[in-house]
Amino acid sequence: MSNVHFQGSIWYNLDIALRNSDNIYKEELDALGLAIIEWYLLQILYEQDGQMASSLAKAVGRPATSFTPILDKLANKDLIERRPHPVDRRGVLIYLTPKGRNLRQPVQASLERIEAKVCKKLSLKDFDGYQHIITELQTMTA
């Protein structure tokens, strides 16, 4: 534990790791004109197009009440479109536009480059340990 700060403070060290990771993602995603949250949403829609906004918000860990501006940005970039839900009059489904679908290969390629950068720094054992720890931290309750 040579580079941990503040006697191993979890929050402080996660914050530094997040900012450094953010820079790796930003470097890739700036070229695509995407924010990280937009990039994740596109990947979710590539797996299953035509999802409820509330399902997308949940999938990326965001409250549905604050999700509209994110969808607005993707719509303004002509990457998604909103369509009325066929059964639920209040519901809206989110679909990829042709432009959004055409980004699939570049988005996938950026994911592979990011993973390659990270894998260069971590052994498989370290990465497995990271996955275990981050899962535990995500499921902790106060």
PDB file of C-alpha atoms in Angstrom:
ATOM      1  CA  MET A   1       0.000   0.000   0.000  1.00  0.00           C
ATOM      2  CA  SER A   2       2.632   2.457  -1.006  1.00  0.00           C
ATOM      3  CA  ASN A   3       0.494   5.151  -2.666  1.00  0.00           C
ATOM      4  CA  VAL A   4      -2.558   5.323  -0.403  1.00  0.00           C
ATOM      5  CA  HIS A   5      -3.211   8.614   1.320  1.00  0.00           C
ATOM      6  CA  PHE A   6      -4.743   9.694   4.630  1.00  0.00           C
ATOM      7  CA  GLN A   7      -4.062   6.385   6.360  1.00  0.00           C
ATOM      8  CA  GLY A   8      -5.895   4.479   3.625  1.00  0.00           C
ATOM      9  CA  SER A   9      -9.093   6.562   3.714  1.00  0.00           C
ATOM     10  CA  ILE A  10     -11.516   4.696   1.458  1.00  0.00           C
ATOM     11  CA  TRP A  11     -13.361   7.787   0.233  1.00  0.00           C
ATOM     12  CA  TYR A  12     -10.246   9.839  -0.450  1.00  0.00           C
ATOM     13  CA  ASN A  13      -8.451   7.068  -2.318  1.00  0.00           C
ATOM     14  CA  LEU A  14     -11.550   6.060  -4.312  1.00  0.00           C
ATOM     15  CA  ASP A  15     -11.977   9.713  -5.263  1.00  0.00           C
ATOM     16  CA  ILE A  16      -8.418   9.906  -6.618  1.00  0.00           C
ATOM     17  CA  ALA A  17      -8.856   6.586  -8.452  1.00  0.00           C
ATOM     18  CA  LEU A  18     -12.146   7.808  -9.930  1.00  0.00           C
ATOM     19  CA  ARG A  19     -10.611  11.052 -11.193  1.00  0.00           C
ATOM     20  CA  ASN A  20      -7.687   9.176 -12.769  1.00  0.00           C
ATOM     21  CA  SER A  21     -10.062   6.643 -14.353  1.00  0.00           C
ATOM     22  CA  ASP A  22     -12.232   9.506 -15.549  1.00  0.00           C
ATOM     23  CA  ASN A  23      -9.255  10.896 -17.473  1.00  0.00           C
ATOM     24  CA  ILE A  24      -8.696   7.571 -19.252  1.00  0.00           C
ATOM     25  CA  TYR A  25     -12.355   7.462 -20.305  1.00  0.00           C
ATOM     26  CA  LYS A  26     -12.464  11.152 -21.214  1.00  0.00           C
ATOM     27  CA  GLU A  27      -9.498  10.768 -23.541  1.00  0.00           C
ATOM     28  CA  GLU A  28     -11.393   8.102 -25.504  1.00  0.00           C
ATOM     29  CA  LEU A  29     -14.862   9.611 -25.324  1.00  0.00           C
ATOM     30  CA  ASP A  30     -13.964  13.162 -26.299  1.00  0.00           C
ATOM     31  CA  ALA A  31     -13.137  11.831 -29.755  1.00  0.00           C
ATOM     32  CA  LEU A  32     -16.690  10.419 -29.964  1.00  0.00           C
ATOM     33  CA  GLY A  33     -18.264  13.597 -28.610  1.00  0.00           C
ATOM     34  CA  LEU A  34     -19.782  11.683 -25.703  1.00  0.00           C
ATOM     35  CA  ALA A  35     -19.921  12.074 -21.947  1.00  0.00           C
ATOM     36  CA  ILE A  36     -19.306   8.926 -19.926  1.00  0.00           C
ATOM     37  CA  ILE A  37     -22.981   8.594 -18.940  1.00  0.00           C
ATOM     38  CA  GLU A  38     -24.027   8.939 -22.594  1.00  0.00           C
ATOM     39  CA  TRP A  39     -21.494   6.279 -23.578  1.00  0.00           C
ATOM     40  CA  TYR A  40     -22.935   3.860 -21.015  1.00  0.00           C
ATOM     41  CA  LEU A  41     -26.497   4.543 -22.132  1.00  0.00           C
ATOM     42  CA  LEU A  42     -25.635   3.808 -25.741  1.00  0.00           C
ATOM     43  CA  GLN A  43     -24.082   0.507 -24.694  1.00  0.00           C
ATOM     44  CA  ILE A  44     -27.241  -0.413 -22.780  1.00  0.00           C
ATOM     45  CA  LEU A  45     -29.393   0.449 -25.785  1.00  0.00           C
ATOM     46  CA  TYR A  46     -27.118  -1.619 -28.049  1.00  0.00           C
ATOM     47  CA  GLU A  47     -27.985  -4.593 -25.850  1.00  0.00           C
ATOM     48  CA  GLN A  48     -31.730  -3.842 -25.896  1.00  0.00           C
ATOM     49  CA  ASP A  49     -33.190  -0.956 -27.844  1.00  0.00           C
ATOM     50  CA  GLY A  50     -36.535   0.566 -26.887  1.00  0.00           C
ATOM     51  CA  GLN A  51     -36.280   0.799 -23.107  1.00  0.00           C
ATOM     52  CA  MET A  52     -38.186   2.915 -20.609  1.00  0.00           C
ATOM     53  CA  ALA A  53     -36.271   5.963 -19.400  1.00  0.00           C
ATOM     54  CA  SER A  54     -36.726   4.784 -15.800  1.00  0.00           C
ATOM     55  CA  SER A  55     -35.067   1.444 -16.646  1.00  0.00           C
ATOM     56  CA  LEU A  56     -32.123   3.237 -18.255  1.00  0.00           C
ATOM     57  CA  ALA A  57     -31.756   5.523 -15.232  1.00  0.00           C
ATOM     58  CA  LYS A  58     -31.731   2.533 -12.901  1.00  0.00           C
ATOM     59  CA  ALA A  59     -29.192   0.704 -15.072  1.00  0.00           C
ATOM     60  CA  VAL A  60     -26.686   3.564 -14.704  1.00  0.00           C
ATOM     61  CA  GLY A  61     -27.489   4.256 -11.052  1.00  0.00           C
ATOM     62  CA  ARG A  62     -29.185   7.615 -11.570  1.00  0.00           C
ATOM     63  CA  PRO A  63     -32.491   8.791 -10.154  1.00  0.00           C
ATOM     64  CA  ALA A  64     -35.207   8.848 -12.820  1.00  0.00           C
ATOM     65  CA  THR A  65     -36.228  12.336 -11.679  1.00  0.00           C
ATOM     66  CA  SER A  66     -32.905  13.834 -12.776  1.00  0.00           C
ATOM     67  CA  PHE A  67     -32.489  11.815 -15.948  1.00  0.00           C
ATOM     68  CA  THR A  68     -34.311  13.971 -18.505  1.00  0.00           C
ATOM     69  CA  PRO A  69     -31.373  16.356 -19.174  1.00  0.00           C
ATOM     70  CA  ILE A  70     -29.119  13.391 -20.006  1.00  0.00           C
ATOM     71  CA  LEU A  71     -31.649  12.046 -22.482  1.00  0.00           C
ATOM     72  CA  ASP A  72     -32.134  15.559 -23.891  1.00  0.00           C
ATOM     73  CA  LYS A  73     -28.419  15.776 -24.672  1.00  0.00           C
ATOM     74  CA  LEU A  74     -28.456  12.436 -26.477  1.00  0.00           C
ATOM     75  CA  ALA A  75     -31.568  13.479 -28.398  1.00  0.00           C
ATOM     76  CA  ASN A  76     -29.968  16.821 -29.327  1.00  0.00           C
ATOM     77  CA  LYS A  77     -27.001  14.863 -30.711  1.00  0.00           C
ATOM     78  CA  ASP A  78     -29.535  12.841 -32.754  1.00  0.00           C
ATOM     79  CA  LEU A  79     -28.416   9.594 -31.100  1.00  0.00           C
ATOM     80  CA  ILE A  80     -31.733   8.635 -29.493  1.00  0.00           C
ATOM     81  CA  GLU A  81     -35.408   9.330 -29.979  1.00  0.00           C
ATOM     82  CA  ARG A  82     -38.351   9.130 -27.624  1.00  0.00           C
ATOM     83  CA  ARG A  83     -41.461   7.235 -28.671  1.00  0.00           C
ATOM     84  CA  PRO A  84     -44.750   6.831 -26.832  1.00  0.00           C
ATOM     85  CA  HIS A  85     -45.163   3.555 -24.977  1.00  0.00           C
ATOM     86  CA  PRO A  86     -47.745   1.418 -26.828  1.00  0.00           C
ATOM     87  CA  VAL A  87     -49.587   0.441 -23.632  1.00  0.00           C
ATOM     88  CA  ASP A  88     -48.696   2.954 -20.898  1.00  0.00           C
ATOM     89  CA  ARG A  89     -49.951   6.396 -21.993  1.00  0.00           C
ATOM     90  CA  ARG A  90     -47.555   8.113 -19.584  1.00  0.00           C
ATOM     91  CA  GLY A  91     -44.582   5.988 -20.605  1.00  0.00           C
ATOM     92  CA  VAL A  92     -41.922   6.831 -23.153  1.00  0.00           C
ATOM     93  CA  LEU A  93     -39.547   4.370 -24.778  1.00  0.00           C
ATOM     94  CA  ILE A  94     -36.013   5.329 -25.766  1.00  0.00           C
ATOM     95  CA  TYR A  95     -34.726   4.107 -29.130  1.00  0.00           C
ATOM     96  CA  LEU A  96     -31.461   4.559 -30.976  1.00  0.00           C
ATOM     97  CA  THR A  97     -31.567   6.651 -34.126  1.00  0.00           C
ATOM     98  CA  PRO A  98     -29.654   5.513 -37.223  1.00  0.00           C
ATOM     99  CA  LYS A  99     -26.836   7.857 -36.151  1.00  0.00           C
ATOM    100  CA  GLY A 100     -26.836   6.263 -32.690  1.00  0.00           C
ATOM    101  CA  ARG A 101     -26.752   2.753 -34.157  1.00  0.00           C
ATOM    102  CA  ASN A 102     -23.862   3.765 -36.424  1.00  0.00           C
ATOM    103  CA  LEU A 103     -21.779   4.645 -33.361  1.00  0.00           C
ATOM    104  CA  ARG A 104     -21.907   1.056 -32.097  1.00  0.00           C
ATOM    105  CA  GLN A 105     -18.564  -0.014 -33.585  1.00  0.00           C
ATOM    106  CA  PRO A 106     -16.659   3.112 -32.450  1.00  0.00           C
ATOM    107  CA  VAL A 107     -18.178   2.800 -28.961  1.00  0.00           C
ATOM    108  CA  GLN A 108     -17.181  -0.875 -28.790  1.00  0.00           C
ATOM    109  CA  ALA A 109     -13.669  -0.064 -30.032  1.00  0.00           C
ATOM    110  CA  SER A 110     -13.299   2.635 -27.362  1.00  0.00           C
ATOM    111  CA  LEU A 111     -14.368   0.141 -24.690  1.00  0.00           C
ATOM    112  CA  GLU A 112     -11.724  -2.316 -25.874  1.00  0.00           C
ATOM    113  CA  ARG A 113      -9.009   0.370 -25.833  1.00  0.00           C
ATOM    114  CA  ILE A 114      -9.988   1.475 -22.318  1.00  0.00           C
ATOM    115  CA  GLU A 115      -9.971  -2.091 -21.019  1.00  0.00           C
ATOM    116  CA  ALA A 116      -6.579  -2.704 -22.644  1.00  0.00           C
ATOM    117  CA  LYS A 117      -5.132   0.382 -20.900  1.00  0.00           C
ATOM    118  CA  VAL A 118      -6.439  -0.754 -17.534  1.00  0.00           C
ATOM    119  CA  CYS A 119      -5.397  -4.386 -18.031  1.00  0.00           C
ATOM    120  CA  LYS A 120      -1.825  -3.266 -18.731  1.00  0.00           C
ATOM    121  CA  LYS A 121      -1.705  -1.937 -15.163  1.00  0.00           C
ATOM    122  CA  LEU A 122      -3.421  -4.806 -13.339  1.00  0.00           C
ATOM    123  CA  SER A 123      -2.846  -8.531 -13.156  1.00  0.00           C
ATOM    124  CA  LEU A 124      -5.851 -10.815 -13.531  1.00  0.00           C
ATOM    125  CA  LYS A 125      -5.655 -11.579  -9.810  1.00  0.00           C
ATOM    126  CA  ASP A 126      -5.623  -7.860  -8.959  1.00  0.00           C
ATOM    127  CA  PHE A 127      -8.546  -7.195 -11.287  1.00  0.00           C
ATOM    128  CA  ASP A 128     -10.556 -10.041  -9.728  1.00  0.00           C
ATOM    129  CA  GLY A 129      -9.794  -8.577  -6.289  1.00  0.00           C
ATOM    130  CA  TYR A 130     -10.903  -5.139  -7.464  1.00  0.00           C
ATOM    131  CA  GLN A 131     -14.166  -6.602  -8.806  1.00  0.00           C
ATOM    132  CA  HIS A 132     -14.840  -8.270  -5.461  1.00  0.00           C
ATOM    133  CA  ILE A 133     -14.089  -5.152  -3.409  1.00  0.00           C
ATOM    134  CA  ILE A 134     -16.064  -2.771  -5.630  1.00  0.00           C
ATOM    135  CA  THR A 135     -19.059  -5.124  -5.563  1.00  0.00           C
ATOM    136  CA  GLU A 136     -18.949  -5.213  -1.777  1.00  0.00           C
ATOM    137  CA  LEU A 137     -18.697  -1.422  -1.561  1.00  0.00           C
ATOM    138  CA  GLN A 138     -21.645  -1.014  -3.952  1.00  0.00           C
ATOM    139  CA  THR A 139     -23.892  -3.274  -1.894  1.00  0.00           C
ATOM    140  CA  MET A 140     -23.005  -1.868   1.530  1.00  0.00           C
ATOM    141  CA  THR A 141     -25.736  -0.157   3.492  1.00  0.00           C
ATOM    142  CA  ALA A 142     -25.397   2.254   6.372  1.00  0.00           C
TER     143      ALA A 142
END
